[in-house]
Structures are given as C-alpha cells and as structure tokens.
Amino acid sequence: MAVPTNRRAILLAIFIAFGGTFREGHIFPYSLTLLFLGFLFGYDIGVISGCLIMPDFQRRFGEVDANGTPFLSASRQSIITSLLSAGTFVGALGQAFTSDSLGRRGSILLWSAIFTVGTAIQTATVDSIAQITIGRFIAGLGVGAMSAIVPLYNGETSPKALRGMLLVLYQLQIIIGIFLSYIIDLGTHHLDNSASWRIPVGLQMLWGLILLSGIFFLPESPRHLIGTGREAEARRVVAQLNSVPEDDLLVIELMEELEFSIRAENDGGKATWMECFSTRNMLWKRTLNGMMLQFIQQLNGQNFYYYYGDTFFKSAGTSLDPYSIQAILGGVSVVGTVPALYLIESVGRRNSLLVGSVLEAICSLIAGLVGHFTLPPPSDVILDPSMLTARNKQGGDTLIAFAVLHVFSFSMFWGPTPWVYLGESFPLRVRPKGIALGSATNWIWNFLLSFFAPRIAAKIGPLILLIFFGMLVFGFFYVWLFIPETKGLSLEEVDEMYRAGIKPWHSAGWRPSDKPIAHEHDLEHAEEVKEMREKSETVDA
C-alpha cells in the first residue's frame, strides 16, 4: 500500500494557501480557489471601513451639515456596514441548501458568482446609497456562504494530519485579505475623486473572476460523492488527494471506511434542521459547541480594537492617521496567525482555546483598568492633544501595548481555532446545516457587536474591555467543560468519540476503535496489483 509522502503533504498545505496543489509532480491551480475564498472573505470585511471616511465617498453618499460640509451620519454608516452582515447571515444559512443539492463545488461556483455581481453593483454606484447598500447585501450573501463552505470543503477533503493546518490557512487568508484591504485604502485615500474608493472596492471583481476561473480545477468532496451514489468518481478523487493510484490499498481502505460511515448516517433518510439539535449521536451538543465557540470568538474584544484602535492610539498622543492604525493592527494579525499553523496540530484545538482565553483575558483586564484610570475622555484628546499629561501618555502606551498583544493572541488562538473545530465536528448527514448554524452565529454577533459597542463605549469608555474580560473567563470554563480534543482524528472518528460520550477533559487521550476492514478479495487484488507494479518498476530500472 502506498503512503502519501510528507513532501507531498507539505506542498499540498503550502499551495492551498498560496494558489496551487502538488499532483503528479506538477503545480496546477486546483486550490487557487480556496486561497481566494478566504482572501475575499477578509478583503470584503476590511475594505469598507476605510471608504467610509474618504471625502469623495462622503460627498456622494453622505449628508451636508449646517456649514455645507459633507459627512456620513451614524445611521448611514450603520446602514452601509450592517447590510453586509445581514447578507452574510442569510448566505451562511443558504449554502446549507446548495451544498447538498449542487454539491460543494457547484455551491462555491454559485455563491462566488453572486459575490462578484454584488461588487459590480457597488463599483458602478454614482451617488445612490440604496444601490451601494443593495450591492453590499448581495456581496454579503456570497461572503457568508463561502465562510461556511470553505470549512465544510476543507474538512471533507483534507488528510486528518493536515486538516487543522489547512483550516488555519483559511483563517490566515482571511487576515491577509483584511490587511491588504487596509494597505490599499491607505494608498488610495488621498485621491480627491471616486478612484479613492472605486479602486479598493472594484478590485473585488478581479478577485472574484480569479476565483471563478479556479473553481473549474476543484474536485468534488469525496464524502459528498459517496453520499450521492457516485462511488467511481469518489474513488478517483480519493486517489488524487492522496497522490496514489486508484487501485492502491490505501484508496480501498479509505473508500471502505467512508462508505460504511456514510451508509450508517443516511439510514434515517434526509436530514432536517431540527436534527442538528437532536439527541442522535449527540448532535445537539456538537451544534451547540460550534455556535458557542463562534459566539465567544466575536465577543473576545479584538473587533473592538479594530473599530476604535485609532481612539486608543490618540490617547497616547500619536499622530498616526486611522489608515495607518488599521494597517498596524492588520499586520499584527497576519504575524500572529502564522504560528497557529504549527500550534493547531502540536498544541491541539482544546489547549489553543484555553491558552488563548487566559492570555486575552489578562490583556483585556489590564487595558480596561489602565484606560479607565489614566486616560482622559476621548473628546478632550480630539480637541487638544497637548492636554495629555505624562500619566495620560504612560497609560495610553500601556493600553496600546496590551491592545496589540490582545490582537496577536487572538490571531494565534481564538481567531482560527473555532473555524477549525466547526469544520470537523459534524457527520456528513448534517454537516452543511451544522456549519451553517455556526457561521450564522458568527455573523449575527458580529452585527450586534458593531451596532451596540459604540453606544456602550460612549457610556463607560475603556471599561467596555471588562465585558470582554468576563466573556473570556466564561469561554475558558466553557471550553474546559464542553469542548473535546479533535486533533489527529478523521471526521468519522470525531463522530465515534461523540457517540462514545467521552468527557472533554479526557478526550486528548482517547483513541478510536478498529476501523472497518476492506473486503478480502479487494485486498488480494490490491496486493496483486502492487506486486505487478513493483516487478514492472524493477524491469524498467
């Protein structure tokens, strides 16, 4: 039986992140799609924040004050930004229907096309706030759907030894997309015409077209193929993903295992949404865990730093503009996500979440208390930065340092890990629906945070960070009590662990039972083929 080499596995992970896959000694654009799915997700989230404060954007879509100066009111900003979140929520749920009916590959094609249409509508807008918000909503449909499809697809096609790394690479792609959007906003905001915002917004059409072209190189998920009765095609994909011939013993064993598990899953007929919360195979617990991790992730506090980082930096007397501040935080996020590629498989999912909770909680507590007791009201800083005392500046420097450490810690632990866990927690039968519920939870709390955070911060200032501190403490205990370790397990073995009722704090030492064994005549045939191939290679040599 052939064994996939480490060289091939490492190249697979690298090219899924940077635009290709290694197969039969050649690099081809098979996984370019996965790069741009994560990249588009992040880019679309980050690009609008810089556009909102560009003068031309405000002239076209804002209002005019008593002095004749154009501005974007809080309500208009809320409309423009929140419509994306509304679209992502709908899209995250909608992909559950298309992933089953059209397949994972066909679903990616559909939603990426919808995303591209949405960005085209935004770019073509002249001065209609209705048109740009509709475009944001349509693009959000695609972003939300893809935020759920990629963990679904990656979880079903990745070797279990690399699955965590590949799902972290997806998070890294998101962060790179956000960072690049900040850099492009920084480079175009000085232009005194529509190019200042049309360039960063319009670039999404180029990303979308690249994505659409890459989809045709993607294979369908073998688990979906088997689930829909296309075993021959599934066998070809399994062989391709493992870089071995179709008649290899490895392929036979994997196909036998998948067919056995999927047949058992499908005995109950078509899955419903309510089944995600049923007691069958502890599905309710898996769904709840996936949704809770996404909920806790959004209330970690890192998004608050992204939204209000410029205010905190100004508290320390900095002269940096908001675009530079965004770029700094984006760069910290990229650097922080890189170690997670190693930590997710060495430290594991459960320990990553526990360590991240402790580190981020410490940062939130210190930053919140220091900010409250040492910084002046933000209005005083904005009116006259020279009013800052030495104590104000020391407090501001401390707050900034722990804000950066918080963002860095989040990027290493709580940023990627909930997405990894979401992508590997559900059986095939309900996987699209389970992942959809987790992704939708992420987006609805993203919307609620952006809507309520400024109102809360206006009342209590930096003490809002203590709310995030409390959520991180809650997150630590929730992970300890309810989140099992899934490192090194196949999706079918994760299913077995939940069915066995293993306590989360004992899950790291749990080992699955013996796997299903292929039929004897298949094994004999595979051995014969292997011997013939070895003899042929000897003769050729």
Coordinates of C-alpha atoms in Angstrom, one line a residue:
M1 CA 0.0 0.0 0.0
A2 CA 1.4 3.4 -0.9
V3 CA 1.7 6.1 1.7
P4 CA 1.4 9.8 0.9
T5 CA 4.8 11.3 1.4
N6 CA 5.5 14.1 3.8
R7 CA 6.8 16.2 0.9
R8 CA 3.5 15.9 -1.0
A9 CA 1.5 16.7 2.2
I10 CA 3.6 19.7 3.0
L11 CA 3.3 21.0 -0.6
L12 CA -0.4 20.4 -0.5
A13 CA -0.7 22.6 2.6
I14 CA 1.5 25.3 1.1
F15 CA -0.3 25.6 -2.2
I16 CA -3.7 25.5 -0.7
A17 CA -2.6 28.7 1.0
F18 CA -0.8 30.3 -2.0
G19 CA -2.6 29.2 -5.0
G20 CA -1.8 25.7 -6.3
T21 CA -1.7 22.0 -5.5
F22 CA 1.1 19.4 -6.0
R23 CA 0.0 16.4 -8.0
E24 CA 1.9 14.0 -10.2
G25 CA 5.0 16.3 -10.0
H26 CA 3.2 19.4 -11.3
I27 CA 1.8 22.5 -9.8
F28 CA -1.7 23.4 -11.1
P29 CA -4.3 25.9 -9.9
Y30 CA -6.6 23.4 -8.2
S31 CA -6.6 25.1 -4.8
L32 CA -6.3 28.7 -6.0
T33 CA -10.0 28.7 -5.3
L34 CA -9.5 28.1 -1.6
L35 CA -7.0 30.9 -1.4
F36 CA -9.4 33.4 -2.9
L37 CA -12.4 32.2 -0.9
G38 CA -10.6 33.1 2.4
F39 CA -9.0 36.2 0.8
L40 CA -12.3 37.5 -0.5
F41 CA -13.9 36.9 2.9
G42 CA -11.3 39.1 4.6
Y43 CA -10.9 41.7 1.9
D44 CA -14.6 42.5 1.7
I45 CA -14.9 42.8 5.5
G46 CA -11.9 45.2 5.8
V47 CA -12.3 47.4 2.7
I48 CA -15.4 49.4 3.6
S49 CA -14.1 50.8 6.9
G50 CA -11.6 53.0 5.1
C51 CA -14.0 54.0 2.4
L52 CA -16.5 55.4 5.0
I53 CA -14.1 58.3 5.9
M54 CA -12.9 59.1 2.4
P55 CA -14.1 62.7 1.3
D56 CA -15.4 61.6 -2.1
F57 CA -17.4 58.7 -0.6
Q58 CA -18.9 61.1 2.0
R59 CA -19.8 63.6 -0.7
R60 CA -21.6 61.0 -2.8
F61 CA -23.4 59.0 -0.1
G62 CA -23.5 61.3 2.9
E63 CA -25.4 64.4 4.1
V64 CA -24.4 68.1 4.4
D65 CA -24.2 69.8 7.8
A66 CA -25.0 73.4 8.5
N67 CA -21.6 74.6 7.3
G68 CA -22.0 72.8 4.0
T69 CA -19.5 70.1 4.9
P70 CA -20.5 66.6 3.7
F71 CA -20.5 63.8 6.3
L72 CA -21.8 60.3 6.9
S73 CA -24.2 60.2 9.8
A74 CA -24.0 57.3 12.2
S75 CA -27.3 56.0 10.8
R76 CA -25.9 55.9 7.2
Q77 CA -22.7 54.3 8.3
S78 CA -24.7 51.7 10.1
I79 CA -26.9 51.0 7.0
I80 CA -23.9 50.7 4.7
T81 CA -21.9 48.4 7.1
S82 CA -24.7 46.4 8.6
L83 CA -26.2 45.3 5.2
L84 CA -23.1 43.2 4.6
S85 CA -23.7 41.4 7.9
A86 CA -27.3 40.9 7.1
G87 CA -26.3 39.3 3.8
T88 CA -23.6 37.1 5.3
F89 CA -26.2 35.8 7.9
V90 CA -28.6 34.8 5.1
G91 CA -25.8 33.4 2.9
A92 CA -24.3 31.3 5.7
L93 CA -27.7 29.6 6.1
G94 CA -28.5 29.5 2.4
Q95 CA -25.4 27.5 1.5
A96 CA -26.7 24.5 3.5
F97 CA -29.3 24.0 0.8
T98 CA -27.0 24.5 -2.2
S99 CA -24.2 22.4 -0.7
D100 CA -26.4 19.3 -0.7
S101 CA -28.3 19.9 -3.9
L102 CA -25.4 21.3 -6.1
G103 CA -22.5 19.7 -4.3
R104 CA -19.7 21.6 -2.6
R105 CA -18.0 22.5 -5.9
G106 CA -21.2 23.7 -7.5
S107 CA -22.2 25.7 -4.4
I108 CA -18.9 27.5 -4.4
L109 CA -19.4 28.4 -8.1
L110 CA -22.9 29.8 -7.4
W111 CA -22.1 31.9 -4.4
S112 CA -18.8 33.3 -5.8
A113 CA -20.8 34.5 -8.8
I114 CA -23.3 36.2 -6.5
F115 CA -20.4 37.8 -4.7
T116 CA -19.0 39.2 -8.0
V117 CA -22.3 40.6 -9.0
G118 CA -22.6 42.4 -5.7
T119 CA -19.2 44.0 -6.0
A120 CA -20.0 45.1 -9.6
I121 CA -23.2 46.8 -8.3
Q122 CA -21.2 48.7 -5.6
T123 CA -18.4 49.8 -8.0
A124 CA -21.0 51.1 -10.6
T125 CA -22.7 53.3 -8.0
V126 CA -22.7 57.0 -8.7
D127 CA -24.4 58.6 -5.7
S128 CA -27.2 56.3 -4.7
I129 CA -26.9 55.0 -1.1
A130 CA -29.7 52.5 -1.9
Q131 CA -27.6 51.0 -4.7
I132 CA -24.4 50.7 -2.7
T133 CA -26.2 49.1 0.2
I134 CA -28.0 46.6 -2.1
G135 CA -24.6 45.8 -3.6
R136 CA -23.2 45.2 -0.1
F137 CA -26.1 42.9 0.8
I138 CA -25.7 40.8 -2.4
A139 CA -21.9 40.6 -1.9
G140 CA -22.6 39.6 1.7
L141 CA -24.6 36.7 0.6
G142 CA -21.6 35.3 -1.2
V143 CA -19.2 36.1 1.7
G144 CA -21.5 34.5 4.3
A145 CA -22.0 31.4 2.2
M146 CA -18.3 31.0 1.4
S147 CA -17.4 31.5 5.1
A148 CA -19.3 28.2 5.7
I149 CA -18.5 26.3 2.6
V150 CA -14.7 26.5 2.9
P151 CA -14.5 24.8 6.4
L152 CA -17.0 22.3 5.0
Y153 CA -15.0 21.6 1.9
N154 CA -11.6 21.7 3.6
G155 CA -12.8 19.4 6.4
E156 CA -14.0 16.8 3.9
T157 CA -11.0 16.8 1.6
S158 CA -8.0 17.3 3.9
P159 CA -5.9 14.4 5.3
K160 CA -6.6 14.3 9.0
A161 CA -3.0 15.0 9.9
L162 CA -3.2 18.3 7.9
R163 CA -6.8 19.2 8.4
G164 CA -6.2 21.7 11.2
M165 CA -3.3 23.3 9.4
L166 CA -5.4 23.8 6.2
L167 CA -8.3 25.3 8.1
V168 CA -5.9 27.7 9.9
L169 CA -4.5 28.6 6.5
Y170 CA -8.0 29.6 5.6
Q171 CA -8.1 32.0 8.6
L172 CA -4.7 33.3 7.5
Q173 CA -6.1 34.0 4.1
I174 CA -8.9 36.0 5.7
I175 CA -6.4 38.0 7.8
I176 CA -4.3 38.7 4.7
G177 CA -7.4 39.9 2.9
I178 CA -8.2 42.3 5.7
F179 CA -4.6 43.5 5.8
L180 CA -4.3 44.1 2.1
S181 CA -7.6 46.0 2.1
Y182 CA -6.2 48.3 4.7
I183 CA -3.0 48.8 2.7
I184 CA -5.0 49.6 -0.5
D185 CA -7.2 52.0 1.4
L186 CA -4.0 53.6 2.8
G187 CA -2.7 54.0 -0.7
T188 CA -5.8 55.5 -2.4
H189 CA -7.5 57.6 0.3
H190 CA -5.6 60.7 -0.7
L191 CA -7.1 60.8 -4.2
D192 CA -9.7 63.5 -4.4
N193 CA -12.2 61.7 -6.7
S194 CA -14.2 58.5 -6.9
A195 CA -11.0 56.4 -7.6
S196 CA -10.2 56.7 -3.9
W197 CA -12.9 54.2 -3.1
R198 CA -13.7 52.7 -6.5
I199 CA -10.2 51.1 -6.8
P200 CA -10.3 49.2 -3.5
V201 CA -14.0 48.2 -4.0
G202 CA -13.6 47.4 -7.7
L203 CA -10.6 45.2 -7.1
Q204 CA -13.0 42.7 -5.6
M205 CA -14.4 42.0 -9.2
L206 CA -10.9 40.9 -10.2
W207 CA -10.6 38.7 -7.2
G208 CA -14.0 37.2 -8.0
L209 CA -13.1 36.5 -11.6
I210 CA -9.9 34.7 -10.5
L211 CA -12.0 32.7 -8.0
L212 CA -14.5 31.7 -10.7
S213 CA -11.7 30.5 -13.0
G214 CA -10.1 28.5 -10.3
I215 CA -13.3 26.6 -9.4
F216 CA -13.1 24.5 -12.5
F217 CA -10.0 22.8 -11.2
L218 CA -11.6 21.9 -7.8
P219 CA -12.6 18.2 -7.3
E220 CA -15.9 17.5 -5.6
S221 CA -15.8 16.4 -2.0
P222 CA -15.4 12.5 -1.9
R223 CA -17.8 12.3 1.0
H224 CA -20.5 14.2 -0.9
L225 CA -19.9 12.0 -4.0
I226 CA -20.3 8.8 -1.9
G227 CA -23.3 10.3 -0.2
T228 CA -25.0 10.8 -3.6
G229 CA -24.1 7.4 -5.0
R230 CA -21.1 8.4 -7.2
E231 CA -18.6 5.9 -5.9
A232 CA -16.4 5.7 -9.0
E233 CA -15.9 9.4 -9.1
A234 CA -15.2 9.5 -5.3
R235 CA -12.6 6.8 -5.8
R236 CA -10.8 8.9 -8.3
V237 CA -10.8 12.0 -6.0
V238 CA -9.6 10.0 -3.0
A239 CA -6.7 8.7 -5.1
Q240 CA -5.9 12.2 -6.4
L241 CA -6.0 13.8 -2.9
N242 CA -3.6 11.1 -1.6
S243 CA -1.4 11.0 -4.7
V244 CA -1.7 7.2 -5.2
P245 CA -3.3 5.0 -7.9
E246 CA -7.0 4.2 -7.8
D247 CA -6.3 0.6 -7.1
D248 CA -4.0 1.2 -4.2
L249 CA -4.8 -0.5 -0.9
L250 CA -4.9 2.9 0.8
V251 CA -7.8 4.0 -1.5
I252 CA -9.6 0.8 -0.9
E253 CA -9.4 1.2 2.9
L254 CA -10.5 4.8 2.8
M255 CA -13.4 4.1 0.5
E256 CA -14.5 1.2 2.7
E257 CA -14.4 3.4 5.8
L258 CA -16.2 6.3 4.1
E259 CA -18.9 4.1 2.6
F260 CA -19.5 2.3 5.9
S261 CA -19.8 5.5 7.9
I262 CA -21.9 7.3 5.3
R263 CA -24.3 4.4 4.8
A264 CA -24.9 4.4 8.6
E265 CA -25.5 8.1 8.6
N266 CA -28.0 8.0 5.8
D267 CA -30.1 5.2 7.2
G268 CA -32.5 7.7 8.7
G269 CA -33.4 9.5 5.5
K270 CA -32.9 13.1 4.6
A271 CA -31.6 15.3 7.5
T272 CA -33.7 18.3 8.7
W273 CA -32.6 21.4 10.6
M274 CA -34.1 20.1 13.8
E275 CA -31.9 17.1 13.6
C276 CA -29.0 19.3 14.3
F277 CA -30.4 19.7 17.8
S278 CA -31.4 16.0 18.2
T279 CA -30.0 13.6 20.7
R280 CA -29.0 11.2 17.9
N281 CA -25.2 10.8 18.0
M282 CA -25.0 13.8 20.4
L283 CA -25.8 16.2 17.5
W284 CA -27.3 18.8 19.8
K285 CA -24.0 19.0 21.7
R286 CA -22.0 19.4 18.6
T287 CA -24.2 22.1 17.2
L288 CA -24.3 24.0 20.5
N289 CA -20.5 23.8 20.8
G290 CA -20.0 25.1 17.2
M291 CA -22.4 28.0 17.8
M292 CA -21.0 28.9 21.3
L293 CA -17.4 29.0 20.0
Q294 CA -18.4 31.4 17.3
F295 CA -20.3 33.5 19.8
I296 CA -17.4 33.7 22.2
Q297 CA -15.0 34.4 19.4
Q298 CA -16.9 37.5 18.3
L299 CA -17.0 38.8 21.9
N300 CA -13.3 38.3 22.5
G301 CA -12.8 42.1 22.1
Q302 CA -10.5 42.1 19.1
N303 CA -13.1 43.6 16.8
F304 CA -13.5 46.5 19.3
Y305 CA -9.8 47.3 18.8
Y306 CA -10.3 47.3 15.0
Y307 CA -13.2 49.7 15.3
Y308 CA -11.7 52.0 17.9
G309 CA -8.0 51.5 17.7
D310 CA -7.4 55.0 16.4
T311 CA -9.0 56.5 19.5
F312 CA -6.8 54.4 21.8
F313 CA -3.7 55.3 19.8
K314 CA -4.6 59.0 20.0
S315 CA -4.9 58.6 23.8
A316 CA -1.1 58.0 23.8
G317 CA -0.5 61.2 21.8
T318 CA 0.2 59.5 18.5
S319 CA -0.2 61.4 15.3
L320 CA -0.9 58.4 13.2
D321 CA -4.0 58.6 11.0
P322 CA -6.7 55.9 11.1
Y323 CA -5.5 54.2 7.9
S324 CA -2.0 53.7 9.4
I325 CA -3.5 52.4 12.7
Q326 CA -5.6 49.9 10.8
A327 CA -2.6 48.7 8.8
I328 CA -0.6 48.2 12.0
L329 CA -3.3 46.1 13.6
G330 CA -3.8 44.2 10.4
G331 CA -0.1 43.4 10.2
V332 CA -0.1 42.2 13.8
S333 CA -3.0 39.9 13.0
V334 CA -1.1 38.4 10.0
V335 CA 2.0 37.8 12.0
G336 CA 0.0 36.3 14.9
T337 CA -1.8 33.8 12.7
V338 CA 1.4 32.3 11.3
P339 CA 2.3 30.4 14.5
A340 CA -1.2 28.9 14.6
L341 CA -0.3 26.8 11.6
Y342 CA 2.0 24.8 13.8
L343 CA 0.2 25.2 17.2
I344 CA -3.1 23.8 15.9
E345 CA -1.6 20.4 15.4
S346 CA 1.1 20.4 18.1
V347 CA -0.9 22.0 21.0
G348 CA -4.3 21.0 19.7
R349 CA -7.7 22.7 19.4
R350 CA -8.7 22.5 23.1
N351 CA -5.5 23.7 24.6
S352 CA -5.3 26.5 22.0
L353 CA -8.6 27.8 23.1
L354 CA -7.7 27.5 26.8
V355 CA -4.4 29.3 26.5
G356 CA -5.9 32.0 24.3
S357 CA -8.6 32.6 26.8
V358 CA -6.1 33.2 29.6
L359 CA -3.8 35.5 27.5
E360 CA -6.6 37.6 26.1
A361 CA -8.3 37.9 29.4
I362 CA -5.2 39.3 31.0
C363 CA -4.8 41.8 28.2
S364 CA -8.4 42.9 28.4
L365 CA -8.3 43.3 32.2
I366 CA -5.1 45.4 32.2
A367 CA -6.1 47.5 29.2
G368 CA -9.5 48.2 30.6
L369 CA -8.4 49.2 34.1
V370 CA -5.4 51.3 32.8
G371 CA -7.5 53.0 30.3
H372 CA -10.2 53.9 32.8
F373 CA -7.9 55.2 35.5
T374 CA -5.3 57.0 33.4
L375 CA -6.8 58.3 30.1
P376 CA -8.8 61.5 29.6
P377 CA -12.2 61.4 27.9
P378 CA -11.7 60.9 24.1
S379 CA -13.3 64.2 23.3
D380 CA -10.6 66.1 25.2
V381 CA -7.9 64.2 23.2
I382 CA -9.6 65.1 19.9
L383 CA -9.9 68.8 20.8
D384 CA -6.4 69.3 22.2
P385 CA -3.8 66.5 22.2
S386 CA -1.4 68.9 24.1
M387 CA -3.6 68.4 27.2
L388 CA -2.2 64.9 27.7
T389 CA -0.2 64.6 30.8
A390 CA 2.8 62.3 31.3
R391 CA 0.5 59.9 33.2
N392 CA -2.0 60.0 30.3
K393 CA 0.7 59.1 27.8
Q394 CA 2.1 56.3 30.0
G395 CA -1.4 54.9 30.4
G396 CA -2.0 55.2 26.7
D397 CA 1.2 53.5 25.8
T398 CA 0.3 50.6 28.2
L399 CA -3.2 50.3 26.7
I400 CA -1.8 50.2 23.2
A401 CA 0.8 47.6 24.1
F402 CA -1.9 45.3 25.6
A403 CA -4.2 46.0 22.7
V404 CA -1.6 44.8 20.3
L405 CA -0.9 41.7 22.5
H406 CA -4.6 41.0 22.6
V407 CA -4.9 41.1 18.8
F408 CA -1.8 39.0 18.5
S409 CA -3.0 36.4 20.9
F410 CA -6.4 36.3 19.3
S411 CA -4.9 35.7 15.9
M412 CA -2.9 32.8 17.3
F413 CA -5.6 31.0 19.2
W414 CA -9.3 32.2 19.1
G415 CA -9.1 33.5 15.6
P416 CA -8.6 30.3 13.6
T417 CA -9.5 27.5 16.2
P418 CA -13.3 27.9 16.2
W419 CA -13.3 27.6 12.4
V420 CA -11.2 24.5 12.6
Y421 CA -13.5 23.0 15.2
L422 CA -16.6 23.9 13.2
G423 CA -15.2 22.2 10.1
E424 CA -14.6 18.9 11.7
S425 CA -17.4 18.4 14.3
F426 CA -20.3 17.1 12.2
P427 CA -21.2 13.9 10.4
L428 CA -21.8 14.2 6.6
R429 CA -25.6 13.8 7.1
V430 CA -25.9 17.3 8.8
R431 CA -22.5 18.9 8.1
P432 CA -23.7 21.7 5.8
K433 CA -26.5 22.6 8.2
G434 CA -24.3 22.4 11.3
I435 CA -21.6 24.6 9.8
A436 CA -24.3 27.0 8.5
L437 CA -25.6 27.5 12.1
G438 CA -22.1 28.1 13.4
S439 CA -21.2 30.6 10.7
A440 CA -24.6 32.4 11.0
T441 CA -24.0 32.7 14.7
N442 CA -20.6 34.4 14.0
W443 CA -22.2 36.9 11.7
I444 CA -25.2 37.8 13.8
W445 CA -23.0 38.6 16.8
N446 CA -20.6 40.5 14.5
F447 CA -23.5 42.7 13.6
L448 CA -24.7 43.1 17.2
L449 CA -21.2 44.0 18.4
S450 CA -20.7 46.6 15.7
F451 CA -24.2 48.1 16.5
F452 CA -24.1 48.2 20.3
A453 CA -20.3 48.6 21.0
P454 CA -20.1 52.3 20.2
R455 CA -23.2 53.1 22.4
I456 CA -21.7 51.1 25.3
A457 CA -18.3 52.7 24.9
A458 CA -19.8 56.1 24.9
K459 CA -21.2 55.4 28.3
I460 CA -18.4 53.6 30.1
G461 CA -15.3 54.2 28.0
P462 CA -12.4 51.7 28.3
L463 CA -14.4 49.7 30.9
I464 CA -16.1 48.0 28.0
L465 CA -13.0 45.9 27.8
L466 CA -14.0 44.3 31.2
I467 CA -17.1 43.0 29.4
F468 CA -14.8 41.1 27.0
F469 CA -12.7 40.0 30.0
G470 CA -15.8 38.4 31.5
M471 CA -16.6 36.7 28.2
L472 CA -13.1 35.3 28.0
V473 CA -13.3 33.9 31.5
F474 CA -16.6 32.3 30.6
G475 CA -15.0 31.0 27.4
F476 CA -12.2 29.3 29.4
F477 CA -14.7 27.4 31.6
Y478 CA -16.9 26.5 28.6
V479 CA -14.0 25.0 26.7
W480 CA -12.8 23.1 29.7
L481 CA -16.2 21.6 30.4
F482 CA -17.7 21.0 26.9
I483 CA -15.1 21.1 24.1
P484 CA -13.3 17.8 23.3
E485 CA -9.9 17.5 21.6
T486 CA -10.3 16.5 17.9
K487 CA -6.6 16.7 16.8
G488 CA -5.5 13.8 14.7
L489 CA -8.9 12.2 14.2
S490 CA -10.8 11.6 11.0
L491 CA -14.3 13.1 10.7
E492 CA -15.7 9.6 11.2
E493 CA -13.5 9.2 14.4
V494 CA -14.8 12.5 15.7
D495 CA -18.3 11.1 15.2
E496 CA -17.3 8.0 17.1
M497 CA -15.9 10.0 20.0
Y498 CA -19.1 12.0 20.5
R499 CA -21.2 8.8 20.3
A500 CA -18.9 7.2 23.0
G501 CA -19.7 10.0 25.4
I502 CA -16.0 10.8 26.2
K503 CA -15.6 13.6 28.7
P504 CA -13.9 16.6 27.2
W505 CA -11.1 16.7 29.7
H506 CA -10.3 13.0 28.9
S507 CA -10.6 13.4 25.1
A508 CA -6.9 14.1 24.4
G509 CA -6.1 10.5 25.4
W510 CA -9.0 8.9 23.6
R511 CA -8.3 6.5 20.7
P512 CA -10.8 5.2 18.2
S513 CA -11.8 1.6 17.8
D514 CA -10.6 -0.5 14.9
K515 CA -11.6 0.8 11.5
P516 CA -13.8 -1.2 9.0
I517 CA -11.7 -3.6 7.0
A518 CA -11.9 -3.8 3.2
H519 CA -13.3 -7.0 1.6
E520 CA -10.8 -9.8 1.4
H521 CA -10.9 -10.1 -2.4
D522 CA -10.3 -6.4 -2.7
L523 CA -7.2 -6.7 -0.5
E524 CA -5.9 -9.6 -2.5
H525 CA -6.5 -7.7 -5.8
A526 CA -4.7 -4.7 -4.4
E527 CA -1.7 -6.8 -3.3
E528 CA -1.5 -8.4 -6.8
V529 CA -1.6 -5.0 -8.5
K530 CA 1.1 -3.8 -6.1
E531 CA 3.4 -6.8 -6.8
M532 CA 2.9 -6.4 -10.6
R533 CA 3.8 -2.7 -10.4
E534 CA 6.9 -3.4 -8.3
K535 CA 8.1 -6.0 -10.8
S536 CA 7.5 -3.6 -13.7
E537 CA 9.5 -0.9 -12.0
T538 CA 12.3 -3.4 -11.3
V539 CA 12.4 -4.4 -15.0
D540 CA 12.4 -0.7 -16.1
A541 CA 15.3 0.0 -13.7

